mmCIF file of C-alpha atoms in Angstrom:
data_model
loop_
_atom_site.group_PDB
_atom_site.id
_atom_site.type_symbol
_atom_site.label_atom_id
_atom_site.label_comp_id
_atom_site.label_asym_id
_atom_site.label_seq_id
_atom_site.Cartn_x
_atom_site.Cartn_y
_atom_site.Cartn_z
ATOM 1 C CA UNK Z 1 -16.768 -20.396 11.354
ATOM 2 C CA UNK Z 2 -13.675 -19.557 14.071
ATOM 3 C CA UNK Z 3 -11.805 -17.985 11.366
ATOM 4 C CA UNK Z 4 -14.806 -15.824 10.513
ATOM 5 C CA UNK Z 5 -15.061 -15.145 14.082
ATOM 6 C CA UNK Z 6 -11.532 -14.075 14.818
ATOM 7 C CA UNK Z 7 -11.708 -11.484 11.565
ATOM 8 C CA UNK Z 8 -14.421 -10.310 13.301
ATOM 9 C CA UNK Z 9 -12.946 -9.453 16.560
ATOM 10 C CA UNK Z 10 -9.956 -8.354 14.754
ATOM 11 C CA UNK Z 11 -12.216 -6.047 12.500
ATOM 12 C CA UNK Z 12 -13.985 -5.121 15.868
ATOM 13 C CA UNK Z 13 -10.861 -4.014 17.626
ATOM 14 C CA UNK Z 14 -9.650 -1.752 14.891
ATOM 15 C CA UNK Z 15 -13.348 -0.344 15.091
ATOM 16 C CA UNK Z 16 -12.993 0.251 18.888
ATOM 17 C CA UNK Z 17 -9.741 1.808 18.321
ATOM 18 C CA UNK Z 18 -10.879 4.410 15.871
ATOM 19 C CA UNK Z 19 -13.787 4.867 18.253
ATOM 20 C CA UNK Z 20 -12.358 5.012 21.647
ATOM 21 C CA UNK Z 21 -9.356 5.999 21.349
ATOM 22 C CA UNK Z 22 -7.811 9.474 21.361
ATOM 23 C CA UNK Z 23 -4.659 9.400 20.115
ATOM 24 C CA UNK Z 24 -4.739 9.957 15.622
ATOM 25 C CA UNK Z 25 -2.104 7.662 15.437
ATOM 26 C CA UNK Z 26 -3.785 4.908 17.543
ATOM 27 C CA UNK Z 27 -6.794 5.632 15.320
ATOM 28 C CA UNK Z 28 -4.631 5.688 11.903
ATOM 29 C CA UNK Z 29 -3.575 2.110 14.130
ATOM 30 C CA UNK Z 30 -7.202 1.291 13.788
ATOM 31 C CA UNK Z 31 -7.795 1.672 9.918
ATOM 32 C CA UNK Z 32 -5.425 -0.474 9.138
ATOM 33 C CA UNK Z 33 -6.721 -3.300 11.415
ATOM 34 C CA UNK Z 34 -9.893 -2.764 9.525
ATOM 35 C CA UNK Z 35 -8.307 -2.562 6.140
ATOM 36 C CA UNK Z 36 -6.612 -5.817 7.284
ATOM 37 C CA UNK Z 37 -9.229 -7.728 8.342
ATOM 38 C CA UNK Z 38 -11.379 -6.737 5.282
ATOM 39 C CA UNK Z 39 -8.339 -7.726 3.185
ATOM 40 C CA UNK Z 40 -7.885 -11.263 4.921
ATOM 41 C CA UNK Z 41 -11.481 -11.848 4.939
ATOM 42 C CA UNK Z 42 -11.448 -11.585 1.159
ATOM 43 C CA UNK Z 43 -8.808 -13.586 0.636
ATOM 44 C CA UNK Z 44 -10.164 -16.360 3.005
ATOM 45 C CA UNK Z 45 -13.701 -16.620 1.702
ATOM 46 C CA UNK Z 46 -12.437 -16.968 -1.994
ATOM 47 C CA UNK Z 47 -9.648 -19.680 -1.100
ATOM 48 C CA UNK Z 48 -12.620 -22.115 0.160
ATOM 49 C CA UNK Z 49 -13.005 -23.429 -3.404
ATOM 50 C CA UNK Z 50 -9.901 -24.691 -3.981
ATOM 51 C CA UNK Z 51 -6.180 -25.631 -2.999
ATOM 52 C CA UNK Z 52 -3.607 -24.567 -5.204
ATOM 53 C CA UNK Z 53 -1.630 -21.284 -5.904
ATOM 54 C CA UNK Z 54 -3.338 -19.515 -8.782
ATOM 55 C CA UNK Z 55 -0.725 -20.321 -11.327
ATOM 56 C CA UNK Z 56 -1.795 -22.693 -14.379
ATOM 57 C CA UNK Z 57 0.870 -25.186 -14.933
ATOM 58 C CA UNK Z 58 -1.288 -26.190 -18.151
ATOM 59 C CA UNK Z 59 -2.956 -28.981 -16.465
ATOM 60 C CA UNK Z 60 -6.333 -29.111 -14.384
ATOM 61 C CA UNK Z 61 -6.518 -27.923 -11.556
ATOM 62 C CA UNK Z 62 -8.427 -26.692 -8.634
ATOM 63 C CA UNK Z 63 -6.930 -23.334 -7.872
ATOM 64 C CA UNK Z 64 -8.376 -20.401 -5.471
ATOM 65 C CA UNK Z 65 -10.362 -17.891 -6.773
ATOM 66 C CA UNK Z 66 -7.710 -15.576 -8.016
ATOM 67 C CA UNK Z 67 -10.817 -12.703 -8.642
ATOM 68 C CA UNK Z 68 -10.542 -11.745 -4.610
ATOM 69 C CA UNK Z 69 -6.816 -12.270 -4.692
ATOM 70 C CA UNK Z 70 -6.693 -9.342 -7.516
ATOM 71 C CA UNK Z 71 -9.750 -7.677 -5.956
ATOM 72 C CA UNK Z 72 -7.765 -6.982 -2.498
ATOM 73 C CA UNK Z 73 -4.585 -6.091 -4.321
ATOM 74 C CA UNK Z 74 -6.145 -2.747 -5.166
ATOM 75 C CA UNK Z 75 -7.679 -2.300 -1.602
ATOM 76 C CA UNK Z 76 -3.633 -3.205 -0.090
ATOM 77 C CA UNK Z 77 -2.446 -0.044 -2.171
ATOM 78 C CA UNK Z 78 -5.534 2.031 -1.266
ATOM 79 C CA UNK Z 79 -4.995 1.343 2.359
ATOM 80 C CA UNK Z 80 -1.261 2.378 2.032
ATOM 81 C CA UNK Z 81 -2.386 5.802 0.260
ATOM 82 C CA UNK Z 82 -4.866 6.651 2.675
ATOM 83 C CA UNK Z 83 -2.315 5.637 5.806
ATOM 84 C CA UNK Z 84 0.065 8.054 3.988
ATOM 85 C CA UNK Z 85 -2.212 10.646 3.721
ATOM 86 C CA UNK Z 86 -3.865 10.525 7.013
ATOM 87 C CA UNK Z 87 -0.165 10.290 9.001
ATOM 88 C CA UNK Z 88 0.754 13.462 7.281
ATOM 89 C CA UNK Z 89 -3.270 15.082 8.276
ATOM 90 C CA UNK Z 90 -2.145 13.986 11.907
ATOM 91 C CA UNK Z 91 1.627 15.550 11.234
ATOM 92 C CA UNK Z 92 -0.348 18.692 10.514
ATOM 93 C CA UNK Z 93 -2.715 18.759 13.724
ATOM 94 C CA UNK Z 94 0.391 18.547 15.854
ATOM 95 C CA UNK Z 95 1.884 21.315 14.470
ATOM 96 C CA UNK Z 96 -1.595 23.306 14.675
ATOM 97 C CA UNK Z 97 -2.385 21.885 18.310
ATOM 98 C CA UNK Z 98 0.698 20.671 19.572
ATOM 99 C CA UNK Z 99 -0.512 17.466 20.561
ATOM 100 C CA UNK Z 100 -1.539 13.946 18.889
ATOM 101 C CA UNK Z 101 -4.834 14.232 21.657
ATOM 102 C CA UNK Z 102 -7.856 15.077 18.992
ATOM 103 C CA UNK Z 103 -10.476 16.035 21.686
ATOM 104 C CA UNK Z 104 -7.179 18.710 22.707
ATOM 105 C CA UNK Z 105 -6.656 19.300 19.469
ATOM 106 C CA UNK Z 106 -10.418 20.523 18.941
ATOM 107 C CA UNK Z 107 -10.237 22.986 22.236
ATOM 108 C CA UNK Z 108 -7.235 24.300 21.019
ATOM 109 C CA UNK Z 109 -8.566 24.942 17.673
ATOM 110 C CA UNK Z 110 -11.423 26.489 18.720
ATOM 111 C CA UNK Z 111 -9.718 28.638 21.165
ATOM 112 C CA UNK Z 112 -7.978 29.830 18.339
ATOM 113 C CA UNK Z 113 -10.195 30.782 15.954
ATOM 114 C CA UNK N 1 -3.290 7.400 27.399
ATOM 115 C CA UNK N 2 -6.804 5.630 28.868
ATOM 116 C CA UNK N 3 -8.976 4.620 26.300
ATOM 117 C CA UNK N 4 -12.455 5.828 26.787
ATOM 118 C CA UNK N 5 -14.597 3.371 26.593
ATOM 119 C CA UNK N 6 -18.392 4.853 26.916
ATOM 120 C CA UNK N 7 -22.000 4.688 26.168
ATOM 121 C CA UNK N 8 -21.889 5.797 22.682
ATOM 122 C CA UNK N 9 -18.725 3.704 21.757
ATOM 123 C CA UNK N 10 -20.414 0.747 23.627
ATOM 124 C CA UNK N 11 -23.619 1.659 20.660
ATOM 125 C CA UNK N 12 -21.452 1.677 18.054
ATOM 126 C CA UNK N 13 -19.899 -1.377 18.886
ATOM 127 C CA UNK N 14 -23.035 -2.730 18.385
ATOM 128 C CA UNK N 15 -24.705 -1.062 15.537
ATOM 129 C CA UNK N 16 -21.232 -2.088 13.551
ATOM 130 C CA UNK N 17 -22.406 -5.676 15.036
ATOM 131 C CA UNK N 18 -25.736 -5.442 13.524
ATOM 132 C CA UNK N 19 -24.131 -5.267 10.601
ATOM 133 C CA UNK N 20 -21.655 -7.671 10.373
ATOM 134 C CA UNK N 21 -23.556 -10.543 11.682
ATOM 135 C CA UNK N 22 -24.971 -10.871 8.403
ATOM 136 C CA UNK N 23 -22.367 -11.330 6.730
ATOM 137 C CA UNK N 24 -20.919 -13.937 9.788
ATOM 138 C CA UNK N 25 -23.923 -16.118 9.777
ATOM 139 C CA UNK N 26 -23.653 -16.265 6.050
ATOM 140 C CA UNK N 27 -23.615 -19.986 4.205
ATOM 141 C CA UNK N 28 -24.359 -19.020 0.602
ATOM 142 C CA UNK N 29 -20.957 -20.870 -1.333
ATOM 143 C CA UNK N 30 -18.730 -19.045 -2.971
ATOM 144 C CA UNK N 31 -19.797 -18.881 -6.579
ATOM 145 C CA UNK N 32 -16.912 -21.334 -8.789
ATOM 146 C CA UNK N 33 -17.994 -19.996 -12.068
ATOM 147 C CA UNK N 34 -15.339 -17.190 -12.184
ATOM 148 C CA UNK N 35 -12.492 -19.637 -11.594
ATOM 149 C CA UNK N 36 -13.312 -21.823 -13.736
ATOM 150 C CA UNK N 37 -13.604 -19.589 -16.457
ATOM 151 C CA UNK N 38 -10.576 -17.736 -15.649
ATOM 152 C CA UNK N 39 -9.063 -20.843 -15.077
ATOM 153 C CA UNK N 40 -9.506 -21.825 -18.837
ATOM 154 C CA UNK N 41 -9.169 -19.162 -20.792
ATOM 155 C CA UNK N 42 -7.215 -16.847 -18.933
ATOM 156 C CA UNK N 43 -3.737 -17.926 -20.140
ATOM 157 C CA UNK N 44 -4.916 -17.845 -23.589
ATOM 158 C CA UNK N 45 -6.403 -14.408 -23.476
ATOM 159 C CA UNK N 46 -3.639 -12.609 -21.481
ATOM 160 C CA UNK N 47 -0.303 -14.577 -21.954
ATOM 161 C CA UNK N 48 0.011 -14.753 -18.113
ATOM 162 C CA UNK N 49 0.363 -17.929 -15.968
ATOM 163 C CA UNK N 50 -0.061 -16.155 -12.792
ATOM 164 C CA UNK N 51 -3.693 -15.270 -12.962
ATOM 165 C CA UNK N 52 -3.851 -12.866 -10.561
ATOM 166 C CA UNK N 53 -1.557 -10.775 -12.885
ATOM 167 C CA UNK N 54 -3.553 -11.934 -15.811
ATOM 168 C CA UNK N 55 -6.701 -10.398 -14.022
ATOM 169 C CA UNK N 56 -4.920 -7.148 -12.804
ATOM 170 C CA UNK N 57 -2.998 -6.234 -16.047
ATOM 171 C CA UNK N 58 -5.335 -7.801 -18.658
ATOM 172 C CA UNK N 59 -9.037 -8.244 -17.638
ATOM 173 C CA UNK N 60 -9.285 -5.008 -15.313
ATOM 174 C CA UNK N 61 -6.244 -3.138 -16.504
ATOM 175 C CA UNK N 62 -8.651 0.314 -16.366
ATOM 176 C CA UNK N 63 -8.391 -0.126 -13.153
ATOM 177 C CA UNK N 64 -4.816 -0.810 -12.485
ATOM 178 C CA UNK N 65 -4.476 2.576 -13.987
ATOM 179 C CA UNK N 66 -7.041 4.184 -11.691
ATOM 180 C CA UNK N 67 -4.876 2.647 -9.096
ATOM 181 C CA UNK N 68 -1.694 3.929 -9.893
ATOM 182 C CA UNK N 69 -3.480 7.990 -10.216
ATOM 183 C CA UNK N 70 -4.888 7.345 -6.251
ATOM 184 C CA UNK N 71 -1.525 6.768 -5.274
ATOM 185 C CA UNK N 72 0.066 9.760 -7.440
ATOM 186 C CA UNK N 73 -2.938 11.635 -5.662
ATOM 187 C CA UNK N 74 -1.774 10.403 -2.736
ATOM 188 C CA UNK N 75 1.696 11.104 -2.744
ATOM 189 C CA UNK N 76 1.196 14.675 -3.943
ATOM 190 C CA UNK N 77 -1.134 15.413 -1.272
ATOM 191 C CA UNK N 78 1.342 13.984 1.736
ATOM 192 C CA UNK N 79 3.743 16.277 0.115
ATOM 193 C CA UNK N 80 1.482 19.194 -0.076
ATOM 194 C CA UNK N 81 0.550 18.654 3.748
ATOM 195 C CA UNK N 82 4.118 17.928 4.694
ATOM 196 C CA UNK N 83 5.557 20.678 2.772
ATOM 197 C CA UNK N 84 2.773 23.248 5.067
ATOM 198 C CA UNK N 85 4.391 22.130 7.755
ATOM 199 C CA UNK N 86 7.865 22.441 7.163
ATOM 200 C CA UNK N 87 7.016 26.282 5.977
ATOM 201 C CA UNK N 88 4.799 26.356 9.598
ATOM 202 C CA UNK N 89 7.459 25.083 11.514
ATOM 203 C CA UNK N 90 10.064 27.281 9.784
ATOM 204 C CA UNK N 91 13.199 26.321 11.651
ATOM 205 C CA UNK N 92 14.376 22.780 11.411
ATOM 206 C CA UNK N 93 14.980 22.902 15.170
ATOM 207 C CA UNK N 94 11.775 21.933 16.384
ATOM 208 C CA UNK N 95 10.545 18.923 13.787
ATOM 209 C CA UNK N 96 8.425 16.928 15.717
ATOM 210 C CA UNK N 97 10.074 14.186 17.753
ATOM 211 C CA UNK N 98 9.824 10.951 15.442
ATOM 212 C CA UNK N 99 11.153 13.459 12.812
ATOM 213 C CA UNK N 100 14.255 14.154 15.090
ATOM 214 C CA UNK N 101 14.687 11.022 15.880
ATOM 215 C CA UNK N 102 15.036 9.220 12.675
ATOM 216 C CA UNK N 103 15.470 11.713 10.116
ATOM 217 C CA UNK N 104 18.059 11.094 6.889
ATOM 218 C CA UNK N 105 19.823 14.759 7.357
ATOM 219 C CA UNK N 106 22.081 14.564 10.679
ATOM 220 C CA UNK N 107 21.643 17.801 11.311
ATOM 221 C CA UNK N 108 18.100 17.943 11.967
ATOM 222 C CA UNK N 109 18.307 14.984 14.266
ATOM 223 C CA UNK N 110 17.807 15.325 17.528
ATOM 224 C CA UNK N 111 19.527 13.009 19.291
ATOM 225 C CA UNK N 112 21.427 9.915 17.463
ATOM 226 C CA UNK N 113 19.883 7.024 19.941
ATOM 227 C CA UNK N 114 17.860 5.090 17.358
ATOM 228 C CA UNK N 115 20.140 4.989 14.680
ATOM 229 C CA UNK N 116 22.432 2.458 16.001
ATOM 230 C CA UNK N 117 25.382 0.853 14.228
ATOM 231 C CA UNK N 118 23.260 -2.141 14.163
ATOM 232 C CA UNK N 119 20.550 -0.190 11.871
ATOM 233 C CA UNK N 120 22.852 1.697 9.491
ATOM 234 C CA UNK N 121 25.145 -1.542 8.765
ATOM 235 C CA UNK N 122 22.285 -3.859 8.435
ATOM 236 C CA UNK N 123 20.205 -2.040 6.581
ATOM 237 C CA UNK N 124 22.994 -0.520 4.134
ATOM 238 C CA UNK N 125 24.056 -4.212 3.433
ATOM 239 C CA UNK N 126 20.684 -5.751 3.042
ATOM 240 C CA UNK N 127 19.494 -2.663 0.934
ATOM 241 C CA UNK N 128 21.005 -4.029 -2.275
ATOM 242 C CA UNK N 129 19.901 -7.412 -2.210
ATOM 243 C CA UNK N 130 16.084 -6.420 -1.335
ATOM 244 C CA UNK N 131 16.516 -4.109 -4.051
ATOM 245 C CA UNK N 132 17.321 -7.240 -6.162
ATOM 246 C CA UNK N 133 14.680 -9.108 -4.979
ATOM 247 C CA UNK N 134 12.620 -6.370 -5.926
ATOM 248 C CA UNK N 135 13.279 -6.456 -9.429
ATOM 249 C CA UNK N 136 13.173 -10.326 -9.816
ATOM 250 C CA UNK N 137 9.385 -10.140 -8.217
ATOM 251 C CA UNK N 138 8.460 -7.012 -10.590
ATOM 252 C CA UNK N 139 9.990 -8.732 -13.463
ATOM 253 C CA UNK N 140 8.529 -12.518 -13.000
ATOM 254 C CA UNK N 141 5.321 -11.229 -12.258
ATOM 255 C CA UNK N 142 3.617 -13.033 -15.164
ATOM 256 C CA UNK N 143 4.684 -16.535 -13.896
ATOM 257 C CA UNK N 144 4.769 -16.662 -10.175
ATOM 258 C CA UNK N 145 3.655 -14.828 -7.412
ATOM 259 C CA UNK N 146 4.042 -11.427 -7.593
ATOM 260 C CA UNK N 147 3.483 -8.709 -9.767
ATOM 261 C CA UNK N 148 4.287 -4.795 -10.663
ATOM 262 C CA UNK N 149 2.780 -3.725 -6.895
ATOM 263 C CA UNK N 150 4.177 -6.597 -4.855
ATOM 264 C CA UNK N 151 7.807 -5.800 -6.358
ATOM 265 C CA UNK N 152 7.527 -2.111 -6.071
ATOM 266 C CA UNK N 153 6.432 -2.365 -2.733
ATOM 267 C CA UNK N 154 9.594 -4.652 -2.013
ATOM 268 C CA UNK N 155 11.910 -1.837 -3.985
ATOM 269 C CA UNK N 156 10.059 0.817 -2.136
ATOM 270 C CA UNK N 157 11.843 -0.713 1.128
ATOM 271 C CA UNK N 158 15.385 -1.062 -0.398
ATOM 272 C CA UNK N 159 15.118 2.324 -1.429
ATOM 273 C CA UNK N 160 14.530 3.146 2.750
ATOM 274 C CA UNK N 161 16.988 1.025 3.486
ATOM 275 C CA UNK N 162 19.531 2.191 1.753
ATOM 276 C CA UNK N 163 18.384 6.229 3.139
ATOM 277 C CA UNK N 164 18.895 4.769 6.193
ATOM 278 C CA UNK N 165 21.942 3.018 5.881
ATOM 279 C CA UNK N 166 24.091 5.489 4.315
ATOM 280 C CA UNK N 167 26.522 6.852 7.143
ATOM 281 C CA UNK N 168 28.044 10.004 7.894
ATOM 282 C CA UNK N 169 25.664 11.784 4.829
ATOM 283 C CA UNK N 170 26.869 9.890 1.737
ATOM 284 C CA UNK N 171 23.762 10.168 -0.534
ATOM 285 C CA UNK N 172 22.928 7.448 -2.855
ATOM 286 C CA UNK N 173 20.966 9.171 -5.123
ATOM 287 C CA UNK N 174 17.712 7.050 -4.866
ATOM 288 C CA UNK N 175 18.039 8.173 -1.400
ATOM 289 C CA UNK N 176 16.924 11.643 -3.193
ATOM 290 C CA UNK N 177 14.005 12.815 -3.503
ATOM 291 C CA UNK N 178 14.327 14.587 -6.681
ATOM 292 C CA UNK N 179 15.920 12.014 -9.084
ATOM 293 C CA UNK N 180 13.055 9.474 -7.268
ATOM 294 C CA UNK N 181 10.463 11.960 -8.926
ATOM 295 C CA UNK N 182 12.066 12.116 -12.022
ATOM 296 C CA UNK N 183 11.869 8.359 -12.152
ATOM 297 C CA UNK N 184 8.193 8.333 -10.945
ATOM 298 C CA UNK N 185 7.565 11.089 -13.560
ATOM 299 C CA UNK N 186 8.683 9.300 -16.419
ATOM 300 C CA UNK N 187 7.365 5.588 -15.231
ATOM 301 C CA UNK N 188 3.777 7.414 -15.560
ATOM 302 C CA UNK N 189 5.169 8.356 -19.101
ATOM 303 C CA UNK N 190 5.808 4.945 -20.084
ATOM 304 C CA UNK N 191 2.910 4.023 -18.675
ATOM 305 C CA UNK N 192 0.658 6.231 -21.013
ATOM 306 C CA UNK N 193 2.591 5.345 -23.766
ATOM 307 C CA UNK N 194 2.675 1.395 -23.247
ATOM 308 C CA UNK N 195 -1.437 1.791 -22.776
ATOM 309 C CA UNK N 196 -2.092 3.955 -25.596
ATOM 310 C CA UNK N 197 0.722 1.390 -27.475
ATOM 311 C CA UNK N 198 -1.976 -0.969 -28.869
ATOM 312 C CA UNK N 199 -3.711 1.779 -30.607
ATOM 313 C CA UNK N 200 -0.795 1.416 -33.287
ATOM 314 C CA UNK N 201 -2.054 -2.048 -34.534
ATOM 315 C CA UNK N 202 -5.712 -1.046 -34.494
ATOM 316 C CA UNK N 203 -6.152 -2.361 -31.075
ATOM 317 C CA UNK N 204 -8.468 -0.423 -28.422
ATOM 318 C CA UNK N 205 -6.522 1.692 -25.581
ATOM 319 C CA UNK N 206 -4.958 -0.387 -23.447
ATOM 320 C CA UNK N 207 -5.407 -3.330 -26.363
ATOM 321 C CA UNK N 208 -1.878 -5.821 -26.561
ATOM 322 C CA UNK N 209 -0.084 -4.857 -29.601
ATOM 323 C CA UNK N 210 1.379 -8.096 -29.192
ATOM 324 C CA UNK N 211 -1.712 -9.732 -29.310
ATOM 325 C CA UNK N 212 -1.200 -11.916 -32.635
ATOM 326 C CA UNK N 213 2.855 -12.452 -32.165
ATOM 327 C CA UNK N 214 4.711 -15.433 -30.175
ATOM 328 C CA UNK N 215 4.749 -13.520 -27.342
ATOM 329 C CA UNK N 216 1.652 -11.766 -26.166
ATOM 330 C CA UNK N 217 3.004 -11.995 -22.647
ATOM 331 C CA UNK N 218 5.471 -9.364 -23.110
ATOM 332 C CA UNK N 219 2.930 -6.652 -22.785
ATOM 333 C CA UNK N 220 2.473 -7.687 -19.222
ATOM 334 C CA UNK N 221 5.804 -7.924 -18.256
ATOM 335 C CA UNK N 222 6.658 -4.151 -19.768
ATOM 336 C CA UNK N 223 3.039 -3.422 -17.500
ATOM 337 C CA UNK N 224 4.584 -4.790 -14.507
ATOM 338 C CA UNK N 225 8.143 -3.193 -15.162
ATOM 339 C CA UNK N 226 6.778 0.219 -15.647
ATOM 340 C CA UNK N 227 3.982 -0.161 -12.567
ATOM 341 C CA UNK N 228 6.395 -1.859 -10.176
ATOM 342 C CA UNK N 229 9.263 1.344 -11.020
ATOM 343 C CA UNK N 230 6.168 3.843 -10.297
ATOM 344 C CA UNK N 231 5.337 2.287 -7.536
ATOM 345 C CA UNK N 232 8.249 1.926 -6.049
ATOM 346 C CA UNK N 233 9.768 5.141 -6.196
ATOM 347 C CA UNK N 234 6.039 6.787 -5.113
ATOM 348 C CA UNK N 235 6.685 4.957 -2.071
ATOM 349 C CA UNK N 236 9.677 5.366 -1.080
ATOM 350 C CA UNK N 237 9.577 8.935 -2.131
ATOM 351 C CA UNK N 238 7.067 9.097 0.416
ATOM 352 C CA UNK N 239 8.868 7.241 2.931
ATOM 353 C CA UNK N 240 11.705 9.599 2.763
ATOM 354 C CA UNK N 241 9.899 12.636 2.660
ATOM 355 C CA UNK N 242 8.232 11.711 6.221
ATOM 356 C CA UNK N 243 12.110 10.731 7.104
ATOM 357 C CA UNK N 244 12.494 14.559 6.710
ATOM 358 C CA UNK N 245 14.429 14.301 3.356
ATOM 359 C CA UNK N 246 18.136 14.116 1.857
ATOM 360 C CA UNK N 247 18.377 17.360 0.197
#
């Protein structure tokens, strides 16, 4: 139940950074505490059944569920494409706005325009 | 900069509560079926004795493949965006800061303070060897931990560090961004040809061809080989192109 807890505030503080914060980077910061603690929970829930390393050795065994393990693999290289692609948005905004500030950012833009 | 912490980020704090309590208070157990199956019959099917491998390059492989397009997406995009700017910005002069500070090219650097000595000859040394480690956690995917993802990722990092520890401009050439994209080009390649390989023996798309031989884990080691090389270079192709590129 604590470890449930603590992915929760960790999962809560990325969501608070996205939220209150202004800086994009702080929020790009913030998506991949989220992606993080979705990953870990994952991986936490599905090792409850078992001990070992998912690796037969030919004998029985009680192994973790490797289906989560596999699961989050996909969601790891997801989170790195969208980190990529959301650094280089932010890249872009600076060079529009001149500043990482999105709420500046937005006046700026819309003085513009 | 002071965070602003408000009514409405004070509500969403606790509608994102509302919904994650659920899931907190939770005591259903988690369901042993899969394991046990996979446990079982998973070496048999696939060849693998890792079984997260087994799952990721044999049960779910569809996927794998999916996976490896978001990234391409992915990379192309950062380059599209990145690209914009360098035309927006026109002169290398006035690259954002990070940029300046840490790009490959020493002329568009601004100032030389965070690439200490310390940086270029650690990283140049250690490059090789993390490249090597790279290759043995690609390769021995099928039979301990790692895999085609894990590995690339690790290659994707010797790659940077040996960008960044090549001093005074001597280009190793996966430190360029070109041959890197010739490399991811043609991993993709093998990739479509390794899938589509099976069809040969009468076995669907993405079927082993090797499925009846000694050795029906050699179609998820070439998996893994081809995956880790794509992902590896897609990475730190994109790694270097945010470093501001060799070329």
């Amino acid at each position: 139940m604590v470890d449930r807890l603590l992915l929760l505030i960790l999962f809560l503080i990325g969501f608070l950074t996205i939220v209150a914060k202004r800086n994009m980077i702080k929020k790009i910061f913030g998506l991949n505490i989220i992606n993080a603690a979705v990953v870990i929970l994952f991986v936490l829930e599905g090792s409850r059944i078992g001990m070992d390393a998912p690796i037969s050795n030919g004998e029985p065994q009680q192994f973790v569920d490797p289906l989560p393990q596999a699961l989050m693999l996909t969601a790891i290289v997801i989170g790195v494409c969208i980190t990529a692609l959301s650094l280089a948005l932010a890249v872009h905004l600076y060079r529009i706005g001149g500043t990482f500030d999105i709420d500046k950012v937005k006046e700026r833009l819309h003085d513009g325009l | 900069m002071k965070a602003r912490i408000d009514f409405r980020s004070i509500l969403a704090l606790v509608a994102i509560l509302a919904v994650l309590l659920p899931i907190l208070a939770t005591d259903t157990p988690w369901p042993t079926e899969p394991r046990d199956y996979l446990a079982e019959h998973a070496e048999d099917e696939t060849g693998a004795k890792n079984i997260v491998s087994a799952i990721y390059l044999g049960y779910r492989v569809f996927d794998t493949m999916g996976e490896t397009i978001v990234l391409l997406v992915a990379v192309l995009g950062t380059i599209g965006i990145l690209t914009k700017v360098e035309s927006l910005v026109g002169d290398t002069q006035q690259t954002i800061g990070t940029v300046s500070a840490f790009s490959l090219s020493a002329e568009k650097r601004r100032s030389n303070r965070l690439r200490t000595h310390l940086l270029e000859v650690v990283t140049g040394k250690v490059g090789p060897i993390v490249l090597l480690f790279g290759f043995y956690v690609m390769l021995y995917g099928h039979l301990s931990p790692g895999g085609g993802f894990q590995g690339g990722v690790i290659i994707a990092s010797g790659i940077v560090f040996l960008a960044l520890g090549n001093q005074r401009g001597e280009t190793s050439h996966l430190s360029n961004s070109e041959k890197l994209v010739h490399i991811e080009t043609i991993a993709f390649l093998l990739l479509v040809i390794v899938s589509s390989s099976g069809l040969i023996t009468g076995s669907p798309f993405f079927g082993n061809p090797l499925d009846h031989t000694a050795v029906p884990v050699g179609y998820i080691v070439v998996l893994n080989a081809v995956i880790g090389l794509k992902v590896g270079t897609s990475m730190g192709f994109l790694c270097i192109a945010m470093m501001g590129g060799t070329d």
